[in-house]
Tab-separated table of C-alpha atoms in Angstrom:
chain	number	residue	atom	x	y	z
A	32	MET	CA	164.581	126.272	261.799
A	33	LEU	CA	166.144	127.977	264.844
A	34	GLU	CA	165.716	124.821	266.896
A	35	SER	CA	167.300	122.590	264.248
A	36	ASP	CA	170.475	124.660	264.362
A	37	GLY	CA	170.513	125.509	268.054
A	38	VAL	CA	169.999	121.991	269.426
A	39	LYS	CA	172.200	118.974	268.697
A	40	ASN	CA	170.499	115.878	267.306
A	41	CYS	CA	171.502	113.796	270.319
A	42	GLN	CA	169.825	116.302	272.670
A	43	ARG	CA	166.738	117.029	270.590
A	44	ALA	CA	164.282	114.530	272.113
A	45	LYS	CA	165.102	115.753	275.618
A	46	PHE	CA	164.764	119.381	274.527
A	47	GLN	CA	161.473	118.895	272.668
A	48	GLY	CA	159.918	116.898	275.495
A	49	SER	CA	160.958	119.464	278.099
A	50	TYR	CA	159.795	122.337	275.888
A	51	THR	CA	156.393	120.705	275.322
A	52	ALA	CA	155.963	120.075	279.054
A	53	THR	CA	156.901	123.672	279.921
A	54	LYS	CA	154.581	125.076	277.243
A	55	ALA	CA	151.702	122.942	278.543
A	56	ILE	CA	152.240	124.176	282.103
A	57	LEU	CA	152.292	127.803	280.916
A	58	SER	CA	149.076	127.229	278.940
A	59	ILE	CA	147.405	126.388	282.258
A	60	VAL	CA	149.059	128.960	284.518
A	61	PHE	CA	149.338	131.989	282.235
A	62	PRO	CA	145.587	132.302	281.416
A	63	LEU	CA	144.817	132.260	285.146
A	64	ILE	CA	147.407	134.927	285.949
A	65	PHE	CA	146.615	137.112	282.952
A	66	GLY	CA	142.873	136.737	283.479
A	67	SER	CA	143.296	137.917	287.071
A	68	LEU	CA	145.345	140.904	285.881
A	69	ILE	CA	142.664	141.902	283.382
A	70	TYR	CA	140.032	141.609	286.090
A	71	THR	CA	141.937	143.741	288.625
A	72	THR	CA	143.747	146.286	286.432
A	73	GLY	CA	141.716	146.419	283.215
A	74	PHE	CA	142.460	145.368	279.650
A	75	LEU	CA	144.617	148.347	278.579
A	76	LYS	CA	147.059	148.045	281.496
A	77	SER	CA	147.326	144.292	280.973
A	78	LEU	CA	148.052	144.908	277.299
A	79	ILE	CA	151.283	146.663	278.314
A	80	ILE	CA	152.532	143.392	279.847
A	81	VAL	CA	151.784	141.554	276.602
A	82	LEU	CA	153.714	144.154	274.605
A	83	ILE	CA	156.690	143.809	276.964
A	84	ILE	CA	156.680	140.017	276.496
A	85	ILE	CA	156.532	140.429	272.699
A	86	LEU	CA	159.418	142.930	272.801
A	87	LEU	CA	161.454	140.518	274.948
A	88	ARG	CA	160.879	137.712	272.426
A	89	ILE	CA	162.074	139.956	269.587
A	90	VAL	CA	165.233	140.893	271.513
A	91	LEU	CA	165.991	137.248	272.332
A	92	SER	CA	165.564	136.280	268.655
A	93	PHE	CA	168.333	138.733	267.691
A	94	MET	CA	170.636	137.174	270.293
A	95	PHE	CA	170.486	133.781	268.556
A	96	LYS	CA	173.372	133.211	266.151
A	97	ASP	CA	172.933	130.678	263.355
A	98	GLU	CA	175.891	128.285	263.203
A	99	ASN	CA	175.273	126.987	259.687
A	100	VAL	CA	174.519	129.894	257.399
A	101	PRO	CA	174.214	128.682	253.770
A	102	LYS	CA	176.988	130.123	251.591
A	103	GLY	CA	174.777	130.733	248.575
A	104	LYS	CA	172.941	134.038	248.350
A	105	LYS	CA	169.894	132.572	246.597
A	106	ALA	CA	167.781	129.503	247.168
A	107	ASP	CA	168.324	126.796	244.566
A	108	LEU	CA	165.381	124.407	244.603
A	109	LYS	CA	166.531	122.637	241.441
A	110	LYS	CA	169.827	121.516	242.997
A	111	TYR	CA	168.075	120.702	246.263
A	112	PHE	CA	165.629	118.348	244.527
A	113	GLU	CA	168.469	116.785	242.512
A	114	LEU	CA	170.323	116.137	245.761
A	115	THR	CA	167.389	114.627	247.646
A	116	LYS	CA	165.228	112.992	244.954
A	117	LYS	CA	166.633	109.499	245.583
A	118	ASP	CA	166.480	109.825	249.372
A	119	LYS	CA	163.275	108.198	250.641
A	120	ARG	CA	163.482	110.042	253.968
A	121	PHE	CA	162.684	113.383	252.375
A	122	LYS	CA	159.786	112.095	250.280
A	123	GLN	CA	158.313	110.459	253.359
A	124	LEU	CA	158.745	113.630	255.408
A	125	TYR	CA	156.827	115.665	252.812
A	126	LYS	CA	153.920	113.209	253.031
A	127	VAL	CA	153.922	113.458	256.823
A	128	GLU	CA	153.942	117.257	256.664
A	129	PHE	CA	151.056	117.245	254.188
A	130	PHE	CA	148.823	115.136	256.419
A	131	ASN	CA	149.938	117.145	259.437
A	132	GLY	CA	148.700	120.258	257.636
A	133	MET	CA	145.405	118.523	256.842
A	134	LEU	CA	144.843	117.606	260.487
A	135	TYR	CA	146.745	119.444	263.186
A	136	SER	CA	149.057	122.219	261.991
A	137	GLU	CA	146.323	124.843	261.572
A	138	GLY	CA	144.265	122.177	259.833
A	139	ALA	CA	140.481	122.029	260.014
A	140	PHE	CA	140.367	118.816	262.042
A	141	SER	CA	141.364	120.681	265.214
A	142	TYR	CA	138.459	123.098	264.675
A	143	ILE	CA	136.032	120.233	264.139
A	144	VAL	CA	137.131	118.676	267.426
A	145	THR	CA	136.597	122.038	269.170
A	146	ILE	CA	133.056	122.235	267.748
A	147	TYR	CA	132.262	118.805	269.177
A	148	ILE	CA	133.621	119.870	272.573
A	149	ILE	CA	131.539	123.067	272.602
A	150	LYS	CA	128.509	121.035	271.526
A	151	VAL	CA	128.728	119.001	274.739
A	152	PHE	CA	130.321	121.505	277.143
A	153	SER	CA	127.974	124.435	276.620
A	154	ASN	CA	129.465	126.833	279.210
A	155	SER	CA	132.927	128.422	279.104
A	156	PHE	CA	133.921	127.270	282.611
A	157	SER	CA	133.475	123.584	281.771
A	158	LEU	CA	135.324	124.113	278.512
A	159	GLY	CA	138.184	125.825	280.374
A	160	VAL	CA	138.477	122.992	282.906
A	161	PHE	CA	138.379	120.452	280.093
A	162	THR	CA	141.156	122.282	278.210
A	163	SER	CA	143.325	122.572	281.341
A	164	ILE	CA	143.084	118.843	282.044
A	165	PHE	CA	144.294	117.953	278.571
A	166	SER	CA	147.071	120.547	278.815
A	167	ALA	CA	148.227	118.659	281.909
A	168	ILE	CA	148.185	115.425	279.875
A	169	THR	CA	150.298	117.163	277.221
A	170	CYS	CA	152.788	118.090	279.957
A	171	ILE	CA	153.041	114.445	281.050
A	172	ILE	CA	153.580	113.308	277.447
A	173	GLY	CA	156.400	115.857	277.059
A	174	ILE	CA	158.137	114.522	280.174
A	175	LEU	CA	157.734	110.907	279.024
A	176	PHE	CA	159.165	111.756	275.597
A	177	ALA	CA	162.131	113.576	277.106
A	178	ARG	CA	163.035	110.876	279.604
A	179	PHE	CA	161.591	107.473	278.770
A	180	ILE	CA	160.470	106.924	275.154
A	181	LYS	CA	163.324	105.534	273.039
A	182	LYS	CA	163.738	105.695	269.253
A	183	LYS	CA	162.885	102.021	268.776
A	184	GLN	CA	159.546	102.714	270.499
A	185	TYR	CA	158.562	105.619	268.204
A	186	ALA	CA	156.778	103.578	265.513
A	187	PRO	CA	154.770	101.281	267.838
A	188	THR	CA	153.818	104.239	270.052
A	189	ILE	CA	152.380	106.114	267.060
A	190	LYS	CA	150.600	102.978	265.839
A	191	ILE	CA	148.885	102.192	269.156
A	192	SER	CA	147.891	105.760	270.021
A	193	MET	CA	146.569	106.571	266.532
A	194	THR	CA	144.602	103.311	266.345
A	195	LEU	CA	142.806	104.160	269.590
A	196	THR	CA	142.194	107.716	268.352
A	197	VAL	CA	140.543	106.537	265.126
A	198	ILE	CA	138.402	103.957	266.978
A	199	PHE	CA	137.080	106.520	269.449
A	200	LEU	CA	136.583	109.083	266.681
A	201	PHE	CA	134.056	106.755	265.067
A	202	VAL	CA	132.481	106.035	268.454
A	203	MET	CA	132.115	109.801	269.007
A	204	ILE	CA	130.644	110.365	265.519
A	205	PHE	CA	127.872	107.805	265.930
A	206	ARG	CA	127.258	108.271	269.669
A	207	CYS	CA	128.207	111.811	270.642
A	208	ASN	CA	127.983	112.403	274.394
A	209	THR	CA	130.166	113.555	277.283
A	210	VAL	CA	131.852	110.166	277.765
A	211	THR	CA	132.731	109.604	274.098
A	212	ILE	CA	133.945	113.197	273.709
A	213	ILE	CA	136.270	112.809	276.713
A	214	LEU	CA	137.589	109.397	275.609
A	215	PHE	CA	138.231	110.584	272.056
A	216	ASN	CA	140.019	113.726	273.213
A	217	LEU	CA	142.079	111.757	275.689
A	218	PHE	CA	143.510	109.520	272.959
A	219	GLN	CA	143.565	112.343	270.420
A	220	THR	CA	145.663	114.483	272.775
A	221	ILE	CA	148.067	111.610	273.375
A	222	SER	CA	148.432	110.613	269.696
A	223	LYS	CA	148.620	114.197	268.428
A	224	ASN	CA	151.397	115.210	270.825
A	225	ILE	CA	153.366	111.993	270.452
A	226	ALA	CA	153.253	112.218	266.640
A	227	SER	CA	154.146	115.915	266.764
A	228	LEU	CA	157.152	115.294	269.009
A	229	ILE	CA	158.430	112.298	267.049
A	230	ASN	CA	157.930	113.840	263.605
A	231	GLY	CA	159.293	117.202	264.731
A	232	ASN	CA	162.353	115.469	266.117
A	233	SER	CA	162.907	113.669	262.807
A	234	GLN	CA	162.318	116.802	260.756
A	235	SER	CA	164.956	118.823	262.617
A	236	ASN	CA	167.411	115.920	262.629
A	237	LEU	CA	167.114	115.589	258.838
A	238	CYS	CA	167.870	119.288	258.496
A	239	ASN	CA	171.182	118.700	260.264
A	240	ILE	CA	172.599	116.052	257.965
A	241	GLU	CA	175.755	117.319	256.277
A	242	LYS	CA	174.472	117.721	252.724
A	243	ILE	CA	171.543	119.874	253.920
A	244	ARG	CA	172.741	121.992	256.848
A	245	GLU	CA	175.633	123.647	255.033
A	246	GLU	CA	173.929	124.661	251.789
A	247	TYR	CA	170.228	123.819	251.584
A	248	LYS	CA	168.540	124.615	254.896
A	249	VAL	CA	166.360	127.312	253.341
A	250	GLU	CA	165.209	125.011	250.525
A	251	TYR	CA	164.531	122.196	252.991
A	252	TRP	CA	162.243	124.271	255.188
A	253	LEU	CA	160.633	125.972	252.200
A	254	VAL	CA	159.502	122.650	250.733
A	255	SER	CA	158.320	121.385	254.135
A	256	GLU	CA	156.303	124.545	254.787
A	257	THR	CA	154.854	124.446	251.266
A	258	CYS	CA	153.466	120.970	251.970
A	259	LEU	CA	151.843	122.344	255.119
A	260	VAL	CA	150.356	125.377	253.374
A	261	VAL	CA	148.853	123.382	250.490
A	262	ALA	CA	147.316	120.919	252.955
A	263	ARG	CA	145.913	123.715	255.136
A	264	ILE	CA	144.158	125.261	252.125
A	265	ILE	CA	142.591	121.916	251.141
A	266	SER	CA	141.621	121.228	254.758
A	267	SER	CA	139.992	124.655	255.155
A	268	CYS	CA	138.018	124.166	251.947
A	269	MET	CA	136.728	120.858	253.295
A	270	PHE	CA	135.781	122.581	256.549
A	271	ILE	CA	133.746	125.175	254.651
A	272	PHE	CA	132.166	122.395	252.582
A	273	MET	CA	130.834	120.859	255.826
A	274	ALA	CA	128.202	123.609	255.917
A	275	TYR	CA	126.698	122.378	252.633
A	276	THR	CA	126.851	118.613	252.997
A	277	ASN	CA	126.588	115.761	255.480
A	278	SER	CA	129.173	116.617	258.131
A	279	ASN	CA	129.753	112.939	258.983
A	280	ILE	CA	131.133	112.329	255.487
A	281	ILE	CA	133.777	115.036	255.992
A	282	ILE	CA	134.671	113.760	259.453
A	283	ILE	CA	135.036	110.199	258.158
A	284	THR	CA	137.333	111.605	255.456
A	285	PHE	CA	139.446	113.170	258.172
A	286	ALA	CA	139.516	109.785	259.924
A	287	VAL	CA	141.085	108.393	256.734
A	288	PHE	CA	143.638	111.207	256.871
A	289	LEU	CA	144.438	110.206	260.454
A	290	VAL	CA	145.179	106.671	259.297
A	291	LEU	CA	147.367	107.971	256.452
A	292	PHE	CA	149.139	110.370	258.808
A	293	ALA	CA	149.902	107.545	261.226
A	294	GLY	CA	150.998	105.175	258.461
A	295	ASN	CA	153.356	107.692	256.881
A	296	SER	CA	154.739	108.723	260.273
A	297	ILE	CA	155.594	105.090	260.984
A	298	LYS	CA	157.180	104.698	257.539
A	299	LEU	CA	159.250	107.829	258.167
A	300	GLN	CA	160.639	106.388	261.393
A	301	LYS	CA	161.481	103.069	259.733
A	302	THR	CA	163.157	104.839	256.810
A	303	ILE	CA	165.209	107.014	259.157
A	304	GLU	CA	166.178	104.002	261.268
A	305	LYS	CA	167.650	102.335	258.177
A	306	GLU	CA	169.813	105.390	257.505
A	307	ARG	CA	170.554	105.899	261.232
A	308	ILE	CA	170.738	109.705	261.244
């Protein structure tokens, strides 16, 4: 919500790509630095640094001034739905957010992938190296999105990367070993980050159209987050159900969700392109 108001639509792809690249670099560097601090100074002294960082984030959040504060004092979901019910972009976005919640945004699929990784990489050092490599890939994807990937390439990029992800997911399910785990996670990292960047870009851009940004920003984000929450609950229930049934059935179900996520993401881009926001 802060990003949608603080970054112009024309600058959003560059911002999101740069932000993703920076975050990926920090996810590699910061654990090394902080781990060294814990080792040399102890946990309690290192905790002070964490508290300082948290305090700094709180202070910076107060410095941000929202440019489009809705005039109404209360959220009005009824008027919001009346305003957007005929707009296919919003309906498509809700579907994308639902499947995102099922898979990646605190969804169980990410935990299932982690279990497969731990199953093959039994020691923490190998797991750490593996994670760092794919953080570096995430950094590269962020740079590519910021500088090279154009809007007309969004839909085909999602289609190709998700197709490869689903193919190697099935390969990993039926022949789980180091090679298949690495190949699946390679394409899964690429498709996940590309879809996240593209869909996130579209979501924030939609929030900035005139009829939403001035009056219904709160309602817009409330509905989007509700889709995520409902999906996360369903996804977590499925994850728990894995303990009592054939795990391959659940994973294959998530593969179907991947296909639906990709399909709806592509539809969202095509719908937005028609409206040219």
